[in-house]
Tab-separated table of N, CA and C in Angstrom:
chain	number	residue	atom	x	y	z
U	1	VAL	N	0.842	-1.382	-0.111
U	1	VAL	CA	0.029	0.150	-0.169
U	1	VAL	C	0.997	1.214	0.012
U	2	ASP	N	0.725	2.138	-0.871
U	2	ASP	CA	1.438	3.256	-1.263
U	2	ASP	C	0.775	4.383	-0.310
U	3	VAL	N	1.404	5.166	0.719
U	3	VAL	CA	0.800	6.316	1.064
U	3	VAL	C	0.963	7.493	0.176
U	4	LEU	N	-0.171	8.008	-0.464
U	4	LEU	CA	-0.062	9.043	-1.366
U	4	LEU	C	0.142	10.482	-0.652
U	5	LYS	N	-0.386	10.583	0.732
U	5	LYS	CA	-0.250	11.806	1.347
U	5	LYS	C	-0.132	11.635	2.860
U	6	ASP	N	0.712	12.265	3.266
U	6	ASP	CA	1.023	12.249	4.795
U	6	ASP	C	-0.258	12.828	5.705
U	7	GLY	N	-0.707	12.180	6.671
U	7	GLY	CA	-1.428	12.869	7.489
U	7	GLY	C	-0.871	13.805	7.982
U	8	SER	N	-1.804	14.916	8.623
U	8	SER	CA	-1.307	16.163	9.296
U	8	SER	C	-2.271	16.673	10.451
U	9	PHE	N	-2.218	17.459	11.287
U	9	PHE	CA	-2.583	18.116	12.377
U	9	PHE	C	-2.336	19.161	12.538
U	10	ILE	N	-2.963	19.985	13.299
U	10	ILE	CA	-2.338	21.527	13.866
U	10	ILE	C	-2.212	21.489	15.496
U	11	ASN	N	-1.344	21.706	15.990
U	11	ASN	CA	-0.974	22.013	17.418
U	11	ASN	C	-0.442	23.386	17.559
U	12	MET	N	-0.064	23.587	18.911
U	12	MET	CA	0.454	24.713	19.281
U	12	MET	C	1.881	25.111	18.426
U	13	ASP	N	2.200	23.977	17.758
U	13	ASP	CA	3.886	24.439	17.115
U	13	ASP	C	3.266	24.684	15.672
U	14	GLY	N	2.081	24.676	15.134
U	14	GLY	CA	1.701	24.743	13.883
U	14	GLY	C	1.327	23.440	13.229
U	15	MET	N	1.518	23.284	11.928
U	15	MET	CA	1.175	22.171	10.940
U	15	MET	C	2.014	20.989	11.372
U	16	GLN	N	1.770	19.940	11.785
U	16	GLN	CA	2.354	18.714	11.990
U	16	GLN	C	2.320	17.553	11.118
U	17	ASN	N	3.378	16.924	10.276
U	17	ASN	CA	3.025	15.760	9.608
U	17	ASN	C	3.075	14.339	10.048
U	18	VAL	N	2.239	13.666	9.747
U	18	VAL	CA	1.946	12.212	10.367
U	18	VAL	C	2.830	11.538	9.366
U	19	LYS	N	3.952	10.933	9.267
U	19	LYS	CA	4.364	10.147	8.249
U	19	LYS	C	4.209	8.839	8.498
U	20	LEU	N	3.482	7.819	7.439
U	20	LEU	CA	3.152	6.440	7.537
U	20	LEU	C	3.941	5.769	6.276
U	21	HIS	N	4.657	4.662	6.789
U	21	HIS	CA	5.193	4.032	5.558
U	21	HIS	C	5.068	2.385	5.873
U	22	ASP	N	5.731	1.855	4.931
U	22	ASP	CA	5.683	0.283	4.937
U	22	ASP	C	4.055	-0.351	5.088
U	23	GLY	N	3.324	0.363	4.072
U	23	GLY	CA	2.018	-0.059	3.975
U	23	GLY	C	1.707	-1.455	3.475
U	24	VAL	N	0.818	-2.122	4.156
U	24	VAL	CA	0.659	-3.323	3.557
U	24	VAL	C	-0.819	-3.678	3.943
U	25	TRP	N	-1.488	-4.628	3.355
U	25	TRP	CA	-2.950	-5.003	3.412
U	25	TRP	C	-3.154	-6.573	3.321
U	26	GLU	N	-4.235	-6.781	3.979
U	26	GLU	CA	-4.729	-8.278	3.808
U	26	GLU	C	-6.343	-8.360	3.907
U	27	MET	N	-6.796	-9.256	3.018
U	27	MET	CA	-8.287	-9.476	3.330
U	27	MET	C	-8.255	-10.725	4.044
U	28	ILE	N	-9.353	-10.565	5.075
U	28	ILE	CA	-9.528	-11.959	6.013
U	28	ILE	C	-10.998	-12.431	5.533
U	29	TRP	N	-11.257	-13.610	5.074
U	29	TRP	CA	-12.693	-14.170	4.746
U	29	TRP	C	-12.858	-15.639	5.179
U	30	ARG	N	-13.738	-15.730	6.272
U	30	ARG	CA	-14.033	-17.054	6.743
U	30	ARG	C	-14.893	-17.653	5.638
U	31	ASP	N	-14.662	-19.236	5.445
U	31	ASP	CA	-15.281	-19.903	4.597
U	31	ASP	C	-16.861	-19.755	4.695
U	32	GLN	N	-17.392	-19.550	3.753
U	32	GLN	CA	-19.267	-19.501	3.864
U	32	GLN	C	-19.725	-18.401	4.715
U	33	SER	N	-18.891	-17.325	4.637
U	33	SER	CA	-19.361	-16.168	5.364
U	33	SER	C	-19.702	-15.300	4.444
U	34	PRO	N	-20.675	-14.168	4.376
U	34	PRO	CA	-20.857	-13.383	3.618
U	34	PRO	C	-19.961	-12.060	3.592
U	35	ALA	N	-19.149	-12.106	4.770
U	35	ALA	CA	-18.478	-10.689	4.945
U	35	ALA	C	-17.203	-10.884	5.463
U	36	GLY	N	-16.296	-10.146	5.158
U	36	GLY	CA	-15.061	-10.344	5.978
U	36	GLY	C	-14.350	-8.910	5.955
U	37	LEU	N	-13.090	-8.944	6.197
U	37	LEU	CA	-12.451	-7.613	6.694
U	37	LEU	C	-11.186	-7.325	5.804
U	38	VAL	N	-10.866	-6.133	5.332
U	38	VAL	CA	-9.684	-5.798	4.866
U	38	VAL	C	-8.913	-5.043	5.761
U	39	ILE	N	-7.930	-5.244	6.069
U	39	ILE	CA	-7.069	-4.541	7.238
U	39	ILE	C	-5.687	-3.967	6.547
U	40	CYS	N	-5.475	-2.684	6.645
U	40	CYS	CA	-4.301	-1.998	6.120
U	40	CYS	C	-3.481	-1.683	7.333
U	41	GLY	N	-2.210	-1.864	7.395
U	41	GLY	CA	-1.266	-1.741	8.027
U	41	GLY	C	-0.078	-0.937	7.847
U	42	PHE	N	0.301	0.163	8.780
U	42	PHE	CA	1.265	1.080	8.407
U	42	PHE	C	2.216	1.330	9.772
U	43	SER	N	3.516	1.849	9.231
U	43	SER	CA	4.207	1.854	10.602
U	43	SER	C	4.305	3.594	10.514
U	44	LEU	N	4.238	3.891	11.698
U	44	LEU	CA	4.509	5.452	12.165
U	44	LEU	C	5.896	5.661	12.653
U	45	GLU	N	6.567	6.529	12.001
U	45	GLU	CA	7.935	7.140	12.224
U	45	GLU	C	8.149	7.472	13.618
U	46	GLU	N	7.147	8.298	14.115
U	46	GLU	CA	7.634	9.108	15.087
U	46	GLU	C	6.212	9.296	16.007
U	47	ASP	N	6.121	9.563	17.340
U	47	ASP	CA	4.909	9.996	17.818
U	47	ASP	C	4.277	11.182	17.290
U	48	ALA	N	3.143	11.149	17.320
U	48	ALA	CA	2.324	12.449	17.049
U	48	ALA	C	1.441	12.582	18.108
U	49	ARG	N	1.603	14.100	18.618
U	49	ARG	CA	1.028	14.558	19.845
U	49	ARG	C	0.401	15.785	19.464
U	50	ARG	N	-0.905	15.887	20.157
U	50	ARG	CA	-1.862	17.110	19.890
U	50	ARG	C	-2.444	17.121	21.223
U	51	ASN	N	-2.071	18.314	21.946
U	51	ASN	CA	-2.562	18.630	23.485
U	51	ASN	C	-2.425	17.363	24.222
U	52	ASP	N	-3.374	16.765	24.932
U	52	ASP	CA	-3.094	15.275	25.790
U	52	ASP	C	-3.297	14.245	24.925
U	53	ALA	N	-3.426	14.513	23.575
U	53	ALA	CA	-3.734	13.176	22.926
U	53	ALA	C	-2.311	12.810	22.030
U	54	MET	N	-2.015	11.463	22.375
U	54	MET	CA	-0.793	10.883	21.545
U	54	MET	C	-0.963	9.552	20.975
U	55	LEU	N	-0.441	9.640	19.743
U	55	LEU	CA	-0.448	8.505	18.758
U	55	LEU	C	1.194	8.105	18.817
U	56	GLU	N	1.191	6.923	19.658
U	56	GLU	CA	2.457	6.501	19.671
U	56	GLU	C	3.215	5.587	18.480
U	57	LYS	N	4.734	6.201	18.267
U	57	LYS	CA	5.243	5.510	17.110
U	57	LYS	C	4.911	3.758	17.099
U	58	GLY	N	4.935	3.510	16.022
U	58	GLY	CA	4.818	2.005	15.887
U	58	GLY	C	3.794	1.515	14.776
U	59	ASP	N	3.336	0.571	14.940
U	59	ASP	CA	2.162	0.244	13.900
U	59	ASP	C	0.879	0.507	14.291
U	60	VAL	N	0.225	1.019	13.134
U	60	VAL	CA	-1.255	1.602	13.233
U	60	VAL	C	-1.967	0.777	12.163
U	61	TYR	N	-3.242	0.254	12.436
U	61	TYR	CA	-4.233	-0.450	11.565
U	61	TYR	C	-5.306	0.260	11.302
U	62	VAL	N	-5.764	0.005	9.995
U	62	VAL	CA	-7.417	0.315	9.666
U	62	VAL	C	-7.936	-0.600	9.069
U	63	THR	N	-9.189	-0.784	9.537
U	63	THR	CA	-9.899	-2.063	9.436
U	63	THR	C	-11.347	-1.611	8.617
U	64	TRP	N	-11.728	-2.097	7.690
U	64	TRP	CA	-12.966	-2.090	6.856
U	64	TRP	C	-13.754	-3.283	6.769
U	65	PRO	N	-14.936	-3.399	7.194
U	65	PRO	CA	-15.783	-4.493	6.861
U	65	PRO	C	-15.979	-4.656	5.237
U	66	VAL	N	-15.878	-5.722	4.624
U	66	VAL	CA	-16.168	-6.132	3.271
U	66	VAL	C	-17.217	-7.087	3.191
U	67	TRP	N	-18.126	-6.980	2.178
U	67	TRP	CA	-19.204	-7.956	1.858
U	67	TRP	C	-19.083	-8.286	0.360
U	68	SER	N	-19.637	-9.553	0.248
U	68	SER	CA	-19.783	-10.135	-1.167
U	68	SER	C	-21.150	-9.254	-1.139
U	69	LYS	N	-21.396	-9.052	-2.808
U	69	LYS	CA	-22.895	-8.157	-3.233
U	69	LYS	C	-23.727	-9.121	-2.812
U	70	GLY	N	-23.876	-10.423	-3.172
U	70	GLY	CA	-25.078	-11.354	-3.025
U	70	GLY	C	-25.337	-11.368	-1.391
U	71	GLY	N	-24.314	-11.592	-0.553
U	71	GLY	CA	-24.292	-11.780	0.801
U	71	GLY	C	-24.791	-10.330	1.465
U	72	LEU	N	-24.466	-9.523	1.149
U	72	LEU	CA	-24.903	-8.269	1.608
U	72	LEU	C	-26.612	-8.010	1.210
U	73	GLU	N	-26.710	-8.157	0.083
U	73	GLU	CA	-28.248	-8.406	-0.474
U	73	GLU	C	-29.245	-9.093	0.555
U	74	GLU	N	-28.504	-10.338	0.702
U	74	GLU	CA	-29.411	-11.310	1.593
U	74	GLU	C	-29.559	-10.815	2.811
U	75	GLN	N	-28.527	-10.308	3.589
U	75	GLN	CA	-28.482	-9.865	4.998
U	75	GLN	C	-29.509	-8.560	5.219
U	76	GLN	N	-29.437	-7.863	4.328
U	76	GLN	CA	-30.095	-6.617	4.072
U	76	GLN	C	-31.741	-7.002	4.258
U	77	ALA	N	-31.914	-7.914	3.272
U	77	ALA	CA	-33.224	-8.325	3.248
U	77	ALA	C	-33.785	-9.052	4.666
U	78	ILE	N	-32.929	-9.670	5.192
U	78	ILE	CA	-33.252	-10.277	6.538
U	78	ILE	C	-33.478	-9.241	7.594
U	79	LYS	N	-32.502	-8.308	7.619
U	79	LYS	CA	-32.682	-7.152	8.276
U	79	LYS	C	-34.101	-6.293	8.258
U	80	ALA	N	-34.108	-5.963	7.167
U	80	ALA	CA	-35.647	-5.424	6.699
U	80	ALA	C	-36.783	-5.996	7.458
U	81	ASP	N	-36.689	-7.483	7.112
U	81	ASP	CA	-37.966	-8.012	7.757
U	81	ASP	C	-37.865	-8.003	9.090
U	82	ALA	N	-36.658	-8.039	9.891
U	82	ALA	CA	-36.666	-8.000	11.126
U	82	ALA	C	-37.068	-6.560	11.640
U	83	GLU	N	-36.827	-5.677	11.095
U	83	GLU	CA	-37.051	-4.361	11.507
U	83	GLU	C	-38.666	-3.974	11.222
U	84	VAL	N	-39.156	-4.642	10.442
U	84	VAL	CA	-40.829	-4.823	10.423
U	84	VAL	C	-41.277	-5.493	11.352
U	85	ARG	N	-40.829	-6.728	11.745
U	85	ARG	CA	-41.535	-7.295	12.857
U	85	ARG	C	-41.266	-6.689	14.225
U	86	TYR	N	-40.081	-5.902	14.304
U	86	TYR	CA	-39.626	-5.428	15.598
U	86	TYR	C	-40.880	-4.250	15.725
U	87	LYS	N	-41.016	-3.474	14.551
U	87	LYS	CA	-41.783	-2.208	14.789
U	87	LYS	C	-43.121	-2.865	15.250
U	88	GLN	N	-43.772	-3.869	14.661
U	88	GLN	CA	-45.081	-4.386	14.909
U	88	GLN	C	-45.307	-4.639	16.257
U	89	PHE	N	-44.022	-5.317	16.811
U	89	PHE	CA	-44.080	-5.755	18.333
U	89	PHE	C	-43.752	-4.649	19.176
U	90	GLU	N	-43.046	-3.531	18.863
U	90	GLU	CA	-43.037	-2.393	19.526
U	90	GLU	C	-44.426	-1.752	19.669
U	91	THR	N	-44.994	-1.557	18.560
U	91	THR	CA	-46.216	-0.790	18.568
U	91	THR	C	-47.209	-1.800	19.317
U	92	GLU	N	-47.442	-3.341	19.461
U	92	GLU	CA	-48.113	-4.106	20.419
U	92	GLU	C	-47.612	-3.550	21.805
U	93	ARG	N	-46.260	-3.519	22.277
U	93	ARG	CA	-45.986	-3.115	23.469
U	93	ARG	C	-46.586	-2.091	23.908
U	94	ASP	N	-46.472	-0.722	23.194
U	94	ASP	CA	-46.989	0.317	23.340
U	94	ASP	C	-48.258	0.502	23.720
U	95	ASP	N	-48.893	-0.163	22.774
U	95	ASP	CA	-50.666	-0.236	22.982
U	95	ASP	C	-51.008	-1.195	24.353
U	96	GLU	N	-50.321	-1.904	24.614
U	96	GLU	CA	-50.585	-2.762	25.985
U	96	GLU	C	-50.306	-1.793	27.105
U	97	LEU	N	-49.005	-1.416	27.019
U	97	LEU	CA	-48.745	-0.193	28.073
U	97	LEU	C	-49.632	0.901	28.334
U	98	GLU	N	-50.304	1.273	27.276
U	98	GLU	CA	-51.218	2.416	27.463
U	98	GLU	C	-52.495	2.075	27.722
U	99	LYS	N	-52.796	0.531	27.511
U	99	LYS	CA	-54.065	0.246	28.086
U	99	LYS	C	-53.899	-0.061	29.657
U	100	MET	N	-52.694	-0.493	30.057
U	100	MET	CA	-52.388	-0.904	31.428
U	100	MET	C	-52.641	0.463	32.405
U	101	ASN	N	-52.298	1.592	31.541
U	101	ASN	CA	-52.226	2.911	32.309
U	101	ASN	C	-53.533	3.541	32.297
U	102	ASP	N	-54.238	2.918	31.395
U	102	ASP	CA	-55.771	3.549	31.158
U	102	ASP	C	-56.598	2.950	32.148
U	103	THR	N	-56.423	1.693	32.614
U	103	THR	CA	-57.388	1.084	33.230
U	103	THR	C	-57.222	0.894	34.841
U	104	PRO	N	-58.544	1.292	35.540
U	104	PRO	CA	-58.336	1.210	36.912
U	104	PRO	C	-58.474	-0.376	37.365
U	105	ASN	N	-58.685	-1.081	36.811
U	105	ASN	CA	-58.754	-2.420	37.115
U	105	ASN	C	-57.517	-3.266	37.224
U	106	LEU	N	-57.070	-3.820	38.504
U	106	LEU	CA	-55.752	-4.305	38.742
U	106	LEU	C	-55.652	-5.472	38.088
U	107	LEU	N	-56.652	-6.250	37.707
U	107	LEU	CA	-56.237	-7.532	37.045
U	107	LEU	C	-56.021	-7.349	35.689
U	108	LYS	N	-56.772	-6.418	35.246
U	108	LYS	CA	-56.438	-5.745	33.579
U	108	LYS	C	-55.268	-5.184	33.265
U	109	LYS	N	-54.740	-4.418	34.542
U	109	LYS	CA	-53.389	-3.849	34.773
U	109	LYS	C	-52.330	-5.185	34.255
U	110	ALA	N	-52.654	-6.238	35.204
U	110	ALA	CA	-51.444	-7.287	35.415
U	110	ALA	C	-51.494	-7.708	33.780
U	111	LEU	N	-52.709	-8.054	33.233
U	111	LEU	CA	-52.985	-8.665	31.922
U	111	LEU	C	-52.297	-8.057	30.879
U	112	HIS	N	-52.489	-6.757	30.887
U	112	HIS	CA	-51.839	-5.722	29.913
U	112	HIS	C	-50.464	-5.594	29.828
U	113	PHE	N	-49.780	-5.797	31.227
U	113	PHE	CA	-48.439	-5.602	31.716
U	113	PHE	C	-47.830	-6.894	31.065
U	114	ARG	N	-48.493	-8.432	31.038
U	114	ARG	CA	-47.910	-9.319	30.832
U	114	ARG	C	-47.971	-9.484	29.205
U	115	ASN	N	-48.814	-8.750	28.661
U	115	ASN	CA	-49.018	-8.642	27.285
U	115	ASN	C	-47.879	-8.036	26.434
U	116	ALA	N	-47.692	-6.715	27.468
U	116	ALA	CA	-46.400	-6.041	27.160
U	116	ALA	C	-45.083	-6.440	27.228
U	117	ALA	N	-44.992	-7.233	28.153
U	117	ALA	CA	-43.664	-8.111	28.538
U	117	ALA	C	-43.536	-9.111	27.200
U	118	ALA	N	-44.714	-9.885	26.967
U	118	ALA	CA	-44.558	-10.696	25.637
U	118	ALA	C	-44.254	-10.182	24.680
U	119	ALA	N	-44.563	-9.081	24.349
U	119	ALA	CA	-44.300	-8.263	23.030
U	119	ALA	C	-42.658	-7.898	23.009
U	120	VAL	N	-42.348	-7.365	24.138
U	120	VAL	CA	-40.558	-7.186	24.307
U	120	VAL	C	-39.963	-8.345	24.095
U	121	GLU	N	-40.427	-9.478	24.738
U	121	GLU	CA	-39.828	-10.738	24.208
U	121	GLU	C	-39.914	-11.088	22.720
U	122	LYS	N	-40.966	-10.873	22.090
U	122	LYS	CA	-41.098	-11.092	20.609
U	122	LYS	C	-40.080	-10.191	19.974
U	123	MET	N	-39.973	-8.924	20.430
U	123	MET	CA	-38.979	-7.739	19.827
U	123	MET	C	-37.425	-8.271	19.849
U	124	ASP	N	-37.298	-9.210	20.892
U	124	ASP	CA	-35.868	-9.547	20.976
U	124	ASP	C	-35.662	-10.625	20.311
U	125	TYR	N	-36.646	-11.525	19.953
U	125	TYR	CA	-36.677	-12.819	19.184
U	125	TYR	C	-36.544	-12.462	17.603
U	126	THR	N	-36.700	-11.128	17.258
U	126	THR	CA	-36.692	-10.913	15.950
U	126	THR	C	-35.372	-11.106	15.373
U	127	GLY	N	-34.130	-10.812	16.291
U	127	GLY	CA	-33.032	-11.198	15.951
U	127	GLY	C	-32.382	-9.704	15.527
U	128	LEU	N	-33.091	-8.875	15.511
U	128	LEU	CA	-32.460	-7.339	14.981
U	128	LEU	C	-31.147	-6.889	15.737
U	129	HIS	N	-31.003	-7.321	17.031
U	129	HIS	CA	-29.647	-6.636	17.551
U	129	HIS	C	-28.699	-7.461	16.993
U	130	GLY	N	-28.907	-8.496	16.234
U	130	GLY	CA	-27.645	-9.318	15.749
U	130	GLY	C	-27.305	-8.988	14.361
U	131	LEU	N	-28.212	-8.003	13.833
U	131	LEU	CA	-28.049	-7.493	12.616
U	131	LEU	C	-27.773	-5.979	12.660
U	132	VAL	N	-27.262	-5.428	13.602
U	132	VAL	CA	-26.939	-4.005	13.837
U	132	VAL	C	-25.749	-3.649	12.867
U	133	ASP	N	-24.780	-4.640	12.599
U	133	ASP	CA	-23.750	-4.489	11.768
U	133	ASP	C	-23.716	-4.532	10.198
U	134	VAL	N	-25.044	-4.950	9.784
U	134	VAL	CA	-25.395	-4.884	8.281
U	134	VAL	C	-25.489	-3.428	7.835
U	135	PRO	N	-24.703	-3.259	6.928
U	135	PRO	CA	-24.907	-1.941	6.224
U	135	PRO	C	-25.919	-1.761	5.433
U	136	SER	N	-26.498	-0.438	5.414
U	136	SER	CA	-27.243	-0.098	4.012
U	136	SER	C	-26.750	-0.055	2.807
U	137	ALA	N	-27.180	0.203	1.870
U	137	ALA	CA	-26.560	0.339	0.495
U	137	ALA	C	-25.951	1.494	0.606
U	138	GLU	N	-26.412	2.742	1.152
U	138	GLU	CA	-25.645	3.884	1.104
U	138	GLU	C	-24.280	4.050	1.700
U	139	ASP	N	-24.238	2.886	2.732
U	139	ASP	CA	-22.933	2.743	3.498
U	139	ASP	C	-21.826	2.125	3.072
U	140	VAL	N	-22.112	1.548	1.750
U	140	VAL	CA	-21.036	0.652	1.188
U	140	VAL	C	-20.651	1.425	-0.238
U	141	LEU	N	-19.134	1.036	-0.524
U	141	LEU	CA	-18.839	1.250	-1.914
U	141	LEU	C	-18.400	0.027	-2.598
U	142	GLU	N	-18.664	0.017	-4.171
U	142	GLU	CA	-18.180	-1.391	-4.443
U	142	GLU	C	-16.918	-1.118	-5.096
U	143	ILE	N	-16.082	-2.189	-4.497
U	143	ILE	CA	-14.672	-1.961	-4.880
U	143	ILE	C	-14.027	-3.326	-5.999
U	144	GLY	N	-15.135	-3.794	-6.481
U	144	GLY	CA	-14.616	-4.745	-7.638
U	144	GLY	C	-15.997	-5.814	-7.802
U	145	GLU	N	-15.818	-6.456	-8.766
U	145	GLU	CA	-17.029	-7.139	-9.266
U	145	GLU	C	-17.446	-8.055	-8.132
U	146	GLY	N	-19.102	-7.682	-7.439
U	146	GLY	CA	-19.405	-8.177	-6.397
U	146	GLY	C	-18.766	-8.218	-5.170
U	147	LEU	N	-18.064	-7.118	-4.901
U	147	LEU	CA	-17.362	-6.734	-3.667
U	147	LEU	C	-17.646	-5.542	-3.204
U	148	GLN	N	-17.910	-5.272	-1.819
U	148	GLN	CA	-18.443	-4.082	-1.526
U	148	GLN	C	-17.887	-3.798	-0.113
U	149	ILE	N	-17.294	-2.586	0.067
U	149	ILE	CA	-16.690	-2.291	1.415
U	149	ILE	C	-17.393	-1.273	1.997
U	150	VAL	N	-17.471	-1.402	3.331
U	150	VAL	CA	-18.333	-0.499	4.150
U	150	VAL	C	-17.196	0.806	4.361
U	151	LYS	N	-17.955	2.038	4.205
U	151	LYS	CA	-17.379	3.155	3.900
U	151	LYS	C	-16.541	3.643	5.448
U	152	SER	N	-17.273	3.223	6.281
U	152	SER	CA	-16.578	3.456	7.900
U	152	SER	C	-15.931	2.262	8.561
U	153	GLY	N	-14.719	2.549	9.008
U	153	GLY	CA	-13.834	1.597	9.355
U	153	GLY	C	-13.281	2.087	10.922
U	154	THR	N	-12.464	1.188	11.251
U	154	THR	CA	-11.824	1.714	12.540
U	154	THR	C	-10.251	1.729	12.515
U	155	VAL	N	-9.703	2.685	13.408
U	155	VAL	CA	-8.089	2.788	13.217
U	155	VAL	C	-7.636	2.326	14.508
U	156	TRP	N	-6.832	1.427	14.819
U	156	TRP	CA	-6.113	0.999	15.892
U	156	TRP	C	-4.796	0.540	16.079
U	157	SER	N	-4.200	0.154	17.139
U	157	SER	CA	-2.817	0.036	17.298
U	157	SER	C	-2.946	-1.255	18.280
U	158	LYS	N	-1.466	-1.946	17.963
U	158	LYS	CA	-1.360	-3.020	18.716
U	158	LYS	C	0.175	-3.172	19.331
U	159	THR	N	0.072	-3.516	20.330
U	159	THR	CA	1.581	-3.521	21.046
U	159	THR	C	1.626	-5.149	21.242
U	160	GLY	N	3.082	-5.810	21.007
U	160	GLY	CA	3.271	-6.846	21.453
U	160	GLY	C	3.286	-7.650	20.150
U	161	SER	N	3.159	-9.113	20.343
U	161	SER	CA	3.360	-10.031	18.898
U	161	SER	C	1.952	-10.505	18.711
U	162	PHE	N	1.777	-10.647	17.406
U	162	PHE	CA	0.541	-11.434	17.050
U	162	PHE	C	0.567	-12.726	17.133
U	163	THR	N	1.718	-13.527	17.110
U	163	THR	CA	1.820	-14.909	17.489
U	163	THR	C	2.234	-15.181	18.886
U	164	GLY	N	2.251	-14.219	19.852
U	164	GLY	CA	2.639	-14.608	21.225
U	164	GLY	C	1.344	-14.800	22.000
U	165	SER	N	1.401	-14.777	23.293
U	165	SER	CA	0.326	-14.799	24.000
U	165	SER	C	-0.533	-13.407	23.851
U	166	PHE	N	-2.082	-13.735	24.010
U	166	PHE	CA	-2.887	-12.799	23.891
U	166	PHE	C	-2.781	-11.605	24.949
U	167	ARG	N	-2.419	-12.241	26.298
U	167	ARG	CA	-2.307	-11.168	27.393
U	167	ARG	C	-1.207	-10.551	27.280
U	168	ALA	N	-0.246	-10.723	26.366
U	168	ALA	CA	1.184	-9.994	26.377
U	168	ALA	C	1.063	-9.001	25.249
U	169	SER	N	-0.060	-9.047	24.565
U	169	SER	CA	-0.273	-7.768	23.600
U	169	SER	C	-1.537	-7.061	24.020
U	170	ARG	N	-1.314	-5.845	23.557
U	170	ARG	CA	-2.378	-4.921	23.633
U	170	ARG	C	-2.944	-4.092	22.597
U	171	GLN	N	-4.073	-4.259	22.464
U	171	GLN	CA	-4.819	-3.415	21.146
U	171	GLN	C	-5.481	-2.252	21.637
U	172	GLN	N	-5.338	-1.158	20.994
U	172	GLN	CA	-6.063	0.003	21.265
U	172	GLN	C	-6.934	0.796	20.203
U	173	LEU	N	-8.121	1.131	20.404
U	173	LEU	CA	-8.993	1.540	19.447
U	173	LEU	C	-8.557	3.102	19.515
U	174	LEU	N	-8.233	3.587	18.323
U	174	LEU	CA	-7.652	4.830	18.145
U	174	LEU	C	-8.750	6.036	17.661
U	175	GLY	N	-9.616	5.316	16.760
U	175	GLY	CA	-10.690	6.274	16.033
U	175	GLY	C	-11.384	5.693	15.027
U	176	SER	N	-11.850	6.432	14.106
U	176	SER	CA	-12.600	5.588	12.955
U	176	SER	C	-11.909	6.547	11.607
U	177	ALA	N	-12.205	5.674	10.481
U	177	ALA	CA	-11.685	6.138	9.149
U	177	ALA	C	-12.771	6.069	8.247
U	178	MET	N	-13.109	7.070	7.244
U	178	MET	CA	-13.926	6.814	6.459
U	178	MET	C	-13.513	6.972	4.949
U	179	LEU	N	-14.112	6.178	4.095
U	179	LEU	CA	-13.926	6.245	2.798
U	179	LEU	C	-14.837	7.046	1.983
U	180	HIS	N	-14.259	7.634	0.951
U	180	HIS	CA	-15.237	8.513	0.107
U	180	HIS	C	-15.187	8.214	-1.528
């Protein structure tokens, strides 16, 4: 990966350049999975400091999810269906809570509360919470025939070895990266 332009920021000393070099990339994709990851790695030559924030010299990584076009379309359809069912159960819950609040009868209050709780359970069973990372069509870019990359990614660093003990290494989320 070639760095086309150094990063930069302004601090009390003026414009500062962030020099990255030795760019590499890798695509990770599990068998039978609709999505994978593109990871780009760079070496930062020297610490970059702005006010109290510091990016330590060393390796910096940028990660973006990638999807097969068909896999993404399938997951988007599943998510859309889950969203519709979730909204139906949410309305059912709200109606039952309103009925519970409107009735003076304690038995009816208990019945409506039970119905509201059942609707919340149905909301959970839609599986929508497990589909939160499925991007919309506006959130991806086509990067090849049948391959789409999510526009928002993460920037992170890692100290220690990738092959050694997990406890001996430390990963730190540094921020986000956007593709245009």
